[in-house]
Coordinates of C-alpha atoms in Angstrom, one line a residue:
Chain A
X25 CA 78.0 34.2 199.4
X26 CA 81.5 33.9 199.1
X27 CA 82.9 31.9 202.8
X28 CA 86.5 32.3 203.5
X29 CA 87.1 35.6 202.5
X30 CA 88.7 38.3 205.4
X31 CA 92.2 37.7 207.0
X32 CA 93.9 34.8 207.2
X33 CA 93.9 33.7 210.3
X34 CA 95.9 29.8 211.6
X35 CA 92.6 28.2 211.2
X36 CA 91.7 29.1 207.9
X37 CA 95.4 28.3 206.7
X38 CA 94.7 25.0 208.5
X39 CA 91.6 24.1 206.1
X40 CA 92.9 25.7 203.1
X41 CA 95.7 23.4 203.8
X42 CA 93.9 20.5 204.6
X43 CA 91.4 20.8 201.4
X44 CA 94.4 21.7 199.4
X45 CA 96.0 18.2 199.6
X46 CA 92.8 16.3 199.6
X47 CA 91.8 17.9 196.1
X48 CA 95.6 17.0 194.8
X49 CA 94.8 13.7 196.1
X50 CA 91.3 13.6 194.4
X51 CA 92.9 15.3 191.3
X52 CA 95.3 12.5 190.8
X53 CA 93.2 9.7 191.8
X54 CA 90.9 10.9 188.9
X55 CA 93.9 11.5 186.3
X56 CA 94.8 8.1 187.3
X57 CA 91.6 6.8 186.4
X58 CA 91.0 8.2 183.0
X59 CA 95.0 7.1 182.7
X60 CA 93.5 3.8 183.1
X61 CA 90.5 3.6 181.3
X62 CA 91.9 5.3 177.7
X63 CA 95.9 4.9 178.1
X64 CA 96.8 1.8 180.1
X65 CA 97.4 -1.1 178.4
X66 CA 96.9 -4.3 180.6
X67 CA 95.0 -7.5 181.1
X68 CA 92.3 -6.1 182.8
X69 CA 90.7 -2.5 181.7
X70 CA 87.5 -1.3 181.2
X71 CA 88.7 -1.5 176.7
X72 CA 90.1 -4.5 176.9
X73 CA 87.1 -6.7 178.9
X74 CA 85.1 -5.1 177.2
X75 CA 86.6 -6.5 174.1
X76 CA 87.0 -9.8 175.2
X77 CA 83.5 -9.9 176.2
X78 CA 82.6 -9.4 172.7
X79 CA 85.2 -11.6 171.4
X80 CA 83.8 -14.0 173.5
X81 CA 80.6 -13.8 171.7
X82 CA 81.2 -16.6 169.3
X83 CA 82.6 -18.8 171.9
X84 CA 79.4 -18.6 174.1
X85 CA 79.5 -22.1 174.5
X86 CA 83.0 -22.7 175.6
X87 CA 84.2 -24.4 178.8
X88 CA 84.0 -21.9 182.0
X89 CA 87.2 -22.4 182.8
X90 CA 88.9 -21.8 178.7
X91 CA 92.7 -21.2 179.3
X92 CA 93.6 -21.5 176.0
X93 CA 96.5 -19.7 176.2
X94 CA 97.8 -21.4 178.8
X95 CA 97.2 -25.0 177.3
X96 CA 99.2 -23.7 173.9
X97 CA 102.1 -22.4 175.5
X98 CA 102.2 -25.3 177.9
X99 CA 101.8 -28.2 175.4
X100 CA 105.2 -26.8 173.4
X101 CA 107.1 -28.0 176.7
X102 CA 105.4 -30.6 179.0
X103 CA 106.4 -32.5 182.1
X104 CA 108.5 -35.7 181.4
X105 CA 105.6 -37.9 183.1
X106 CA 103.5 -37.1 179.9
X107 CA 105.5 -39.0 177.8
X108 CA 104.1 -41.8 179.4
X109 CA 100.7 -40.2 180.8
X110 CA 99.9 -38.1 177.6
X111 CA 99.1 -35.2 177.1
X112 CA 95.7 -35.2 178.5
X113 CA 96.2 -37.7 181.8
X114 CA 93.4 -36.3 183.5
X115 CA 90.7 -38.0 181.6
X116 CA 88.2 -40.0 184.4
X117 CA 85.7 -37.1 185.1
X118 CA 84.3 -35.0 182.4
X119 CA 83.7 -32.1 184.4
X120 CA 87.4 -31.4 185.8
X121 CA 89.5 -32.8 183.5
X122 CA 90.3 -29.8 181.2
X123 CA 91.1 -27.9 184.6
X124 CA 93.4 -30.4 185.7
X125 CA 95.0 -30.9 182.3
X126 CA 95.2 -27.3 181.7
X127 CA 97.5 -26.9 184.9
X128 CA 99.3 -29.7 183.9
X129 CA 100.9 -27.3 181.1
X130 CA 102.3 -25.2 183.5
X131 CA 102.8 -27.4 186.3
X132 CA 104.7 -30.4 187.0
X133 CA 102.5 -33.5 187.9
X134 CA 104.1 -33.8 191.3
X135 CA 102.8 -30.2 192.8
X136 CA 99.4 -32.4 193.2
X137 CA 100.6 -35.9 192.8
X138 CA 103.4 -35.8 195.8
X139 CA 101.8 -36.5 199.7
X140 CA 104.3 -35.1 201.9
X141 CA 105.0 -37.1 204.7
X142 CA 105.4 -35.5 208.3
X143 CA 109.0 -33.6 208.7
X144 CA 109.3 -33.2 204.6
X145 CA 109.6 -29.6 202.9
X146 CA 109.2 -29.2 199.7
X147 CA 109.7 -25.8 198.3
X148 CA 108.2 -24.4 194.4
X149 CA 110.1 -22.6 192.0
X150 CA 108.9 -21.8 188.5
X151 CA 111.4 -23.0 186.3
X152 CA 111.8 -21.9 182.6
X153 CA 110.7 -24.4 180.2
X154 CA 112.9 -26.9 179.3
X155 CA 115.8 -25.8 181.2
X156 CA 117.2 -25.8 184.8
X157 CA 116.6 -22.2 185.1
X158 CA 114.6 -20.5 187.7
X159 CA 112.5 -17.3 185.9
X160 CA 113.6 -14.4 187.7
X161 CA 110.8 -13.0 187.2
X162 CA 106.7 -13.2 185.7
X163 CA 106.1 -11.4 182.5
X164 CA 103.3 -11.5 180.4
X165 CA 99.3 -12.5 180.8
X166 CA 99.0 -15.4 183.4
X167 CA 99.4 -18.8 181.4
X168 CA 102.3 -17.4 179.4
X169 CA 105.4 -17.1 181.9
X170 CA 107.6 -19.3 179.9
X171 CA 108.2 -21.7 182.6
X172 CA 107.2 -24.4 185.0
X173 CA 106.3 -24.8 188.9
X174 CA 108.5 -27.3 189.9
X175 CA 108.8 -28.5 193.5
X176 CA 112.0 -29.4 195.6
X177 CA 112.5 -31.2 198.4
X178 CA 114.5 -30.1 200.9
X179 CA 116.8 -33.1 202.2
X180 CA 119.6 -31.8 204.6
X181 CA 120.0 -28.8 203.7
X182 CA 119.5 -29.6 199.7
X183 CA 117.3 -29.1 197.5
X184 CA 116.6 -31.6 195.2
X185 CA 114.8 -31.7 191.9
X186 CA 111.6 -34.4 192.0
X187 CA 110.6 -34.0 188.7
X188 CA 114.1 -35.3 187.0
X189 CA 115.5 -38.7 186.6
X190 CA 117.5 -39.3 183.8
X191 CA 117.6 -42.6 183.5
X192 CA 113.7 -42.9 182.7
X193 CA 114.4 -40.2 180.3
X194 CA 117.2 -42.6 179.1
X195 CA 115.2 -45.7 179.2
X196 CA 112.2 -43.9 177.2
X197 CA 114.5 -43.8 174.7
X198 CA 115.6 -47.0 174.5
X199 CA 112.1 -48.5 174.9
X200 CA 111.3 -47.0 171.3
X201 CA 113.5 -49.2 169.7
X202 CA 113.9 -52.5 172.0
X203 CA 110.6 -52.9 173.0
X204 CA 110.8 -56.8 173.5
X205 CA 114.4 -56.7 175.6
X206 CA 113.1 -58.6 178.2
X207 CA 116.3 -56.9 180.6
X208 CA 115.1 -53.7 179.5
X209 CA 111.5 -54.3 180.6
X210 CA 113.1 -55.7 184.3
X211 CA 114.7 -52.2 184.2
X212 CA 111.4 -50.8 183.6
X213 CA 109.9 -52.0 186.7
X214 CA 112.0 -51.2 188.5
X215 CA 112.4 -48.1 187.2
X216 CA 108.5 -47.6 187.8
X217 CA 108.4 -48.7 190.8
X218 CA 111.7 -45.8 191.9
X219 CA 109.8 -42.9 189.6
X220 CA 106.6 -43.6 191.6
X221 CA 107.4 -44.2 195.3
X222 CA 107.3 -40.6 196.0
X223 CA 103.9 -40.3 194.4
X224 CA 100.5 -40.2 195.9
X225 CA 98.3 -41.8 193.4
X226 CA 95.4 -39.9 195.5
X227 CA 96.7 -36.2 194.6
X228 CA 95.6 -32.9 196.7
X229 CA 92.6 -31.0 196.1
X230 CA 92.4 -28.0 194.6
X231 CA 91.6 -26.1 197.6
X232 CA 94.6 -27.0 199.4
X233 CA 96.6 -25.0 197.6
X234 CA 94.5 -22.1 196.8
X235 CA 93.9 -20.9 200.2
X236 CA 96.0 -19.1 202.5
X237 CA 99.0 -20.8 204.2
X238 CA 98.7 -23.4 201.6
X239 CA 101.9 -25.3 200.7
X240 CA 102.0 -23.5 197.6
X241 CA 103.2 -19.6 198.5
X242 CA 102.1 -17.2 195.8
X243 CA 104.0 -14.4 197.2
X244 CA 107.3 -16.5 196.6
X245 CA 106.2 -17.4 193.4
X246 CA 106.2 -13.7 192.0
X247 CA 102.9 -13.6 191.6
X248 CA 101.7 -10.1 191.7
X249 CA 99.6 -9.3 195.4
X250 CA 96.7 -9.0 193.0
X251 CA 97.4 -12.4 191.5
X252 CA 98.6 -14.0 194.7
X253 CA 95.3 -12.8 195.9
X254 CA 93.1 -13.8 193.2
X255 CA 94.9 -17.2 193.1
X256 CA 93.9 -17.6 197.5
X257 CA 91.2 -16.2 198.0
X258 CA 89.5 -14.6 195.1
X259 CA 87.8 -15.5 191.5
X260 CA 89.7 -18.8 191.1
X261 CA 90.1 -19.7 194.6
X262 CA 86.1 -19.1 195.2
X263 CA 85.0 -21.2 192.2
X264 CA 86.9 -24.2 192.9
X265 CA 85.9 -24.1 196.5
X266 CA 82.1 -23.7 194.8
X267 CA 83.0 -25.8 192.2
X268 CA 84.1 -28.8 194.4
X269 CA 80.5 -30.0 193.6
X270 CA 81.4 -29.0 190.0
X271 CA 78.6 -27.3 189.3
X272 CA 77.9 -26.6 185.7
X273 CA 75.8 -23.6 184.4
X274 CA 72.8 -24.8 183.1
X275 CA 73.8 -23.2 179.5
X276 CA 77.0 -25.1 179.4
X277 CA 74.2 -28.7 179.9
X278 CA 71.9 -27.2 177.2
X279 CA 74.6 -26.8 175.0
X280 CA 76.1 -30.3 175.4
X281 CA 72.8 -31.7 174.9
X282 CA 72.0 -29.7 171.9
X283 CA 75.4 -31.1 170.6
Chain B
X27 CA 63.4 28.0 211.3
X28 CA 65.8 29.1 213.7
X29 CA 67.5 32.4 213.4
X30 CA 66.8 34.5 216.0
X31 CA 68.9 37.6 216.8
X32 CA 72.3 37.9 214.7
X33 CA 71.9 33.9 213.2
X34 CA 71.0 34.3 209.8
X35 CA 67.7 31.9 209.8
X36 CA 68.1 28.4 208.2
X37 CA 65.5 25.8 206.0
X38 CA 65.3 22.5 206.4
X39 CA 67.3 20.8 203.0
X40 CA 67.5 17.3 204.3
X41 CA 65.7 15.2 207.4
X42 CA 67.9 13.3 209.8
X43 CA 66.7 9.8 207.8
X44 CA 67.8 11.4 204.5
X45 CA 71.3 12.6 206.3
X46 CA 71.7 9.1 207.4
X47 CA 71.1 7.4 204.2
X48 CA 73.6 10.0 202.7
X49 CA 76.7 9.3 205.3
X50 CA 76.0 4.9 204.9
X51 CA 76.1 6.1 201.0
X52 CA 79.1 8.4 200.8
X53 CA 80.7 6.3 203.5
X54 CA 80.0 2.7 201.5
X55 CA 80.7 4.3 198.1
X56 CA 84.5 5.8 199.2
X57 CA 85.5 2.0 200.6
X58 CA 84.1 0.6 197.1
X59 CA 86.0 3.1 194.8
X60 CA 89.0 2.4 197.4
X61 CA 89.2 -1.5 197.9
X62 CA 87.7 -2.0 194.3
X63 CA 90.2 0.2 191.9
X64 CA 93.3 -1.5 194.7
X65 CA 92.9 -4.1 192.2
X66 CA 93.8 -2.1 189.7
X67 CA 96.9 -0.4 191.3
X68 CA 100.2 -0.5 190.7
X69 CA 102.2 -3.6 191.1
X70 CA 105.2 -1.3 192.1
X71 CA 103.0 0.9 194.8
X72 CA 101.7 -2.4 196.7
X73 CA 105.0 -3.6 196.5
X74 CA 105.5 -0.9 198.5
X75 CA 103.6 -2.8 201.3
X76 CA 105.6 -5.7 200.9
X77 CA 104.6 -8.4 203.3
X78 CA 101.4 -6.7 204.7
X79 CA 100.1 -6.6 201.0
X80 CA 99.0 -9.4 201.3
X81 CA 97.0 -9.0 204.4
X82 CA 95.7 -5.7 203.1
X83 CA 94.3 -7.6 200.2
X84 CA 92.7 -10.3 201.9
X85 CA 91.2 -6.9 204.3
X86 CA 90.0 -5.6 200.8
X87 CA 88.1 -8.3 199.7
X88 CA 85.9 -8.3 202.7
X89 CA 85.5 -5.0 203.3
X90 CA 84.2 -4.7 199.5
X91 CA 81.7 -6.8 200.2
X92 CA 80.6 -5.1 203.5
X93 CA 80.3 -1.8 201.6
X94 CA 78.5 -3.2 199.1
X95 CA 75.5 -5.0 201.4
X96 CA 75.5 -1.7 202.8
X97 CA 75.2 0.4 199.8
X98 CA 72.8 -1.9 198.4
X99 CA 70.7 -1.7 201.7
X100 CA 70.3 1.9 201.7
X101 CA 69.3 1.7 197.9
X102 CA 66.4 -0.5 198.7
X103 CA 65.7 1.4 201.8
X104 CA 65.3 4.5 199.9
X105 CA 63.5 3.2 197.6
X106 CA 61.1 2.1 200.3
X107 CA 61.5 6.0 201.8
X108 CA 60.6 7.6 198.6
X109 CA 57.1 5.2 198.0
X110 CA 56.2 4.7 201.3
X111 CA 57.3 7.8 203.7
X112 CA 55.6 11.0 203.6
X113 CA 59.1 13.2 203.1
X114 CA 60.5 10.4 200.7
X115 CA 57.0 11.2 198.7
X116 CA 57.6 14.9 198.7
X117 CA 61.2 14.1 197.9
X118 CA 60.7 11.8 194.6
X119 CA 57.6 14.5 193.8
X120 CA 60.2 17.5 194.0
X121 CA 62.8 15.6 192.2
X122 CA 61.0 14.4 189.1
X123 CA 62.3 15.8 186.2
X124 CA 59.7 18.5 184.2
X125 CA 60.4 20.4 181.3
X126 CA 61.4 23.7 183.4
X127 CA 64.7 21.7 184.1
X128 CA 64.9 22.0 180.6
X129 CA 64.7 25.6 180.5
X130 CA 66.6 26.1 183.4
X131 CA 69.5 24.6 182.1
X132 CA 69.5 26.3 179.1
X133 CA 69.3 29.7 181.2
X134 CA 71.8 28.9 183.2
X135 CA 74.2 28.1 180.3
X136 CA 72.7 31.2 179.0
X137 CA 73.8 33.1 182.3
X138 CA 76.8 31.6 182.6
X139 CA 77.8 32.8 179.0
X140 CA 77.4 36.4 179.8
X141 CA 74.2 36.2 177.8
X142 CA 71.7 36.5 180.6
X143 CA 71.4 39.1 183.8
X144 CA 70.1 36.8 186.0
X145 CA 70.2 33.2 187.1
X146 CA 67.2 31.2 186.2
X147 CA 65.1 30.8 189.6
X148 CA 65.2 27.2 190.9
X149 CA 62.9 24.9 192.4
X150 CA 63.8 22.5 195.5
X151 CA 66.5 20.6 193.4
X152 CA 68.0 21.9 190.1
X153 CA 68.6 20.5 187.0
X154 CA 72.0 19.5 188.3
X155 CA 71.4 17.7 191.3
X156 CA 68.4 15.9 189.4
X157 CA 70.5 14.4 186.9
X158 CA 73.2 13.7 189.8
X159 CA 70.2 11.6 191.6
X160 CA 69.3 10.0 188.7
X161 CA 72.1 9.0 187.7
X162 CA 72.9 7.1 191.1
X163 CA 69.8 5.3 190.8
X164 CA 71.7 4.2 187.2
X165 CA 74.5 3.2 188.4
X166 CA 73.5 1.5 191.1
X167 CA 71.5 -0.6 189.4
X168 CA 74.7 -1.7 187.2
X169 CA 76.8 -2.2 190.1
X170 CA 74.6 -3.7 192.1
X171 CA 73.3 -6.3 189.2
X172 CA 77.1 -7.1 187.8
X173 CA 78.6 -7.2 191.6
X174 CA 76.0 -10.0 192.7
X175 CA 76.9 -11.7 189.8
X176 CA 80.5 -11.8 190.3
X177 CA 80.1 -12.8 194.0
X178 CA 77.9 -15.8 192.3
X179 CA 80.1 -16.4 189.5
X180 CA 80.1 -20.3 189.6
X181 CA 76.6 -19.6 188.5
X182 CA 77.4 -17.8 185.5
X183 CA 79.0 -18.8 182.0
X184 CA 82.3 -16.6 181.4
X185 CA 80.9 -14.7 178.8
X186 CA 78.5 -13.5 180.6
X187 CA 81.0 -13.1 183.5
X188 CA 83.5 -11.2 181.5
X189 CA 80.4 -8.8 180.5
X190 CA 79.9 -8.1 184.0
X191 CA 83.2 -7.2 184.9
X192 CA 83.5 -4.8 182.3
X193 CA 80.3 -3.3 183.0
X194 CA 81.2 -2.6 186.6
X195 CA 84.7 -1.6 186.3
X196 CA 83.0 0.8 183.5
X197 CA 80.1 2.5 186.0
X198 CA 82.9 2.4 188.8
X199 CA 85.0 4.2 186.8
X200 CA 82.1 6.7 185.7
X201 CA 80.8 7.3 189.2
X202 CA 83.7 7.8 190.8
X203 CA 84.8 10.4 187.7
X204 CA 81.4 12.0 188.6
X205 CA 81.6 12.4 192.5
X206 CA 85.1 13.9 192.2
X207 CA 85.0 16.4 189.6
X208 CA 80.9 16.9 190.3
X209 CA 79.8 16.0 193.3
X210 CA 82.6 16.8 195.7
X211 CA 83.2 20.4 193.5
X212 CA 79.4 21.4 194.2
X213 CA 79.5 20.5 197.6
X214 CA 83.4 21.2 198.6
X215 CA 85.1 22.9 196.4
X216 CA 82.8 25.4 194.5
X217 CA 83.4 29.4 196.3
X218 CA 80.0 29.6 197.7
X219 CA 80.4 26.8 199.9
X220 CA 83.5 26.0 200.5
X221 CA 85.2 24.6 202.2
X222 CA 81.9 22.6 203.1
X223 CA 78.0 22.8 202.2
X224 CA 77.3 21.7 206.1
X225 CA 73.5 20.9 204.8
X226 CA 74.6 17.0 205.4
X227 CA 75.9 17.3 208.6
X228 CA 73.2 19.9 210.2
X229 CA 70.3 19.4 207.5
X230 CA 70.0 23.1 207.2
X231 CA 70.4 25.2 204.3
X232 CA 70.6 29.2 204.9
X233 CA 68.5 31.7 203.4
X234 CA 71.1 32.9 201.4
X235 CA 71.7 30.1 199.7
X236 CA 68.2 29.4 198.9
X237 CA 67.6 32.8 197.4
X238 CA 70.9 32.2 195.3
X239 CA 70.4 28.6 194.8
X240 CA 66.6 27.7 195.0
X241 CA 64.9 31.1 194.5
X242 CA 61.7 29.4 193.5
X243 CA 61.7 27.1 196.5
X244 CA 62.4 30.1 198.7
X245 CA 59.6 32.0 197.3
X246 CA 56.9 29.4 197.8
X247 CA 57.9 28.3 201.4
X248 CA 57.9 32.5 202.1
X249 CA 54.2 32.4 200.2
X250 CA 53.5 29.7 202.6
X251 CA 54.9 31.1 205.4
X252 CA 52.6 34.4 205.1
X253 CA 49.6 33.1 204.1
X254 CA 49.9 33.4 200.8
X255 CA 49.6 29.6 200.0
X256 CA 46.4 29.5 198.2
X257 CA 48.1 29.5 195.2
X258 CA 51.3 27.8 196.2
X259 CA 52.2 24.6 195.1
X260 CA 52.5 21.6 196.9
X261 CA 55.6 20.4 198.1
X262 CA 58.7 21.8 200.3
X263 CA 59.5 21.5 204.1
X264 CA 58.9 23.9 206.8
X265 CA 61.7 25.6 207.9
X266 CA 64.4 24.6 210.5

């Protein structure tokens, strides 16, 4: 039974049409896919998770939350305030501490640490590492953009820096080799005392930045919309909201006990 | 059966239950494949979007996870259908595979080689469409499995995490591979239906499709239909 056969009448052109594009549109979505799944090289194909699944096999144990990456490339250029705070500041609760030291590497400390107060803006910018440069854009895996979020606040009209002061970098460096110069630990109170006044030592939660409308925009931040996404509402944004109870998989307790 | 005068007379090749399972299926499935491989797109074609990306990924989100309580709710639903229902019984009888599929398959090839005269005849469901059903029943099972556990991924390690995510982007991949070049071919695409086999909108199959298609079936519901069912196995609707 063949259908379709006879004169071509409007009708007929109409569905041949019609069934026409959708199998070039069905034809390419497929293409697309096996483009994807043998040809694409990116963070996140069927290949590579699959890989570092198995990869992962010898690192069953490690914490949920393992941003290696991010923590190496971070620690080669960290924020100012860890030459005071070390390198791992965030050291009171065992269970978020590598998270919050981990975004330390590629964050400065005031994106948490700062509580706007009514009528300030403050605007982010990632900034490349160890420069005054803003990226123009994100390349490479998340974790390994090269630079820094760094927030401004908008005063008239101006943007201004929070996370510089060069006369703590300055004083730093004096303090290595005066360390009893009873002027120079005046200047460091007071100093202490000017670094901090912006500062909440109560800093924001995670979730009031990864959610949407947040004062962190990760549109304007070049994420990706998949990222931006992912970063609001999706895989991380969902486990720190479930995780504000910090939750731990009963594997990750066995193993610490086993330790 | 209808088919009175000129109407060429019809069989009954799916119940309105089984055509309603099929739409929440095919309907559920098309959002997953859509909202789920967006997050594999393009950066450059949702930049396309621009502003309303964002919206339209915060959309996607949900409307995966709609799609998938729906898809997994007509799963379990079948499954009570097929155990529990008196046409879902026939169903799962007729579509257990025997060792005539077997044969079948290998006549067909045979056929289709220039080897053989004829078709092999078939039964209520061919080889084809077994292994199609089967393999849903597969798949679904992986999807269903590795999805929950992503949506309740603060209960799972990242290895095991990372095993689901490759598992379901895998069967996601396969399945929607296998409805487009097999599925939507045999039902759309392939010269003796096209441009539509209207069985899952109207139920009906015609009788010359099931003498091209499902000879066997024909045959036995024809035995039935004259008397002749002494010796006529069990299984089969009554005609439309």
């Amino acid at each position: 039974m063949h259908k379709g056969s006879g004169a071509s009448t409007p009708k007929k052109l109409l569905v041949h049409f019609v069934m026409l594009t959708i199998g070039i549109l069905l034809v390419s979505f497929s293409l697309w896919l096996v483009y994807l799944t043998y040809f694409k090289v990116a963070h996140r194909t069927g290949e590579t998770l699959a890989k570092k699944a198995v990869s992962r096999l010898d690192m069953i144990y490690e914490p949920f939350h393992g941003a290696d990456e991010s923590v190496l490339a971070g620690s080669k250029s960290k924020s100012w305030c860890l030459k005071c705070h070390e390198d791992l500041s965030h050291s009171k609760s065992k269970e978020v501490r590598g998270m919050l030291n981990a975004h330390s590497f590629f964050m400065a400390c005031e994106v948490c640490h700062i509580a706007p107060r009514e009528g300030e803006r403050f605007e982010y910018k990632w900034i490349q590492r160890g420069t005054s440069i803003p990226l123009a854009e994100l390349k490479g895996p998340p974790g390994e953009y090269g630079g820094t979020i760094i927030p401004f606040k908008i005063e008239k009209g101006i943007s201004r820096r929070l996370d510089e002061n060069p006369e703590a970098l300055q004083l730093l460096d004096e303090s290595a080799t005066h360390e009893n110069d009873e002027d120079l630990q005046k200047r460091k109170m007071r100093l202490n005392t000017d670094i901090h006044k912006e500062f909440s030592p109560k800093p924001i939660f995670c979730d009031e930045c990864h959610r949407e409308n947040g004062p962190l925009d990760f549109s304007q931040l070049m994420y990706s919309p998949q990222r931006a996404q992912l970063l609001t509402f999706g895989e991380g944004a969902n486990v720190i909201k479930q995780y504000k109870d910090f939750y731990l998989p009963s594997l990750m307790r066995n193993a610490r006990r086993e330790r | 059966m209808s088919g009175h005068g000129n109407k060429e007379r019809a069989f009954v090749r799916l119940t309105k239950s089984e055509r309603i399972q099929h739409v929440i299926l095919f309907v559920s499935t098309g959002l997953l494949i859509l909202t789920g491989f967006m997050l594999m797109g393009e950066v450059w074609a949702i930049k396309l979007f621009g502003s309303t990306a964002k919206s339209i990924f915060y959309w996607r989100g949900i409307v995966h996870r709609i799609a998938a309580v729906a898809v997994t709710a007509v799963c379990f639903y079948h499954l009570y259908y097929v155990l529990f229902k008196a046409d879902g019984r026939s169903w799962i009888r007729d579509m257990l595979p025997r060792l005539k599929d077997g044969v079948d398959a290998c006549q067909n090839v045979m056929y289709m080689l220039g080897k053989r005269d004829e078709r092999p005849k078939m039964d209520r469901f061919t080889y084809l469409e077994k292994l199609e059903y089967f393999s849903v029943y597969f798949g679904m099972f992986i999807v269903i499995t590795t999805g929950t556990m992503m949506w309740t991924q603060s209960y799972w390690p990242k290895f095991y995490l990372d095993v689901a995510d490759a598992f379901h982007l895998g069967e996601a991949t396969l399945a929607a591979l296998a409805i487009i070049v097999g599925h939507i071919f045999t039902v759309h695409y392939n010269p003796h239906v096209y441009p539509m086999n209207k069985a899952f909108i109207d139920g009906n199959i015609s009788e010359t499709m099931m003498k091209e298609e499902h000879a066997l079936w024909y045959e036995r519901l024809i035995a039935e239909e004259t008397g002749q069912t002494a010796n006529a196995t069990e299984g089969g609707r009554g005609h439309a």
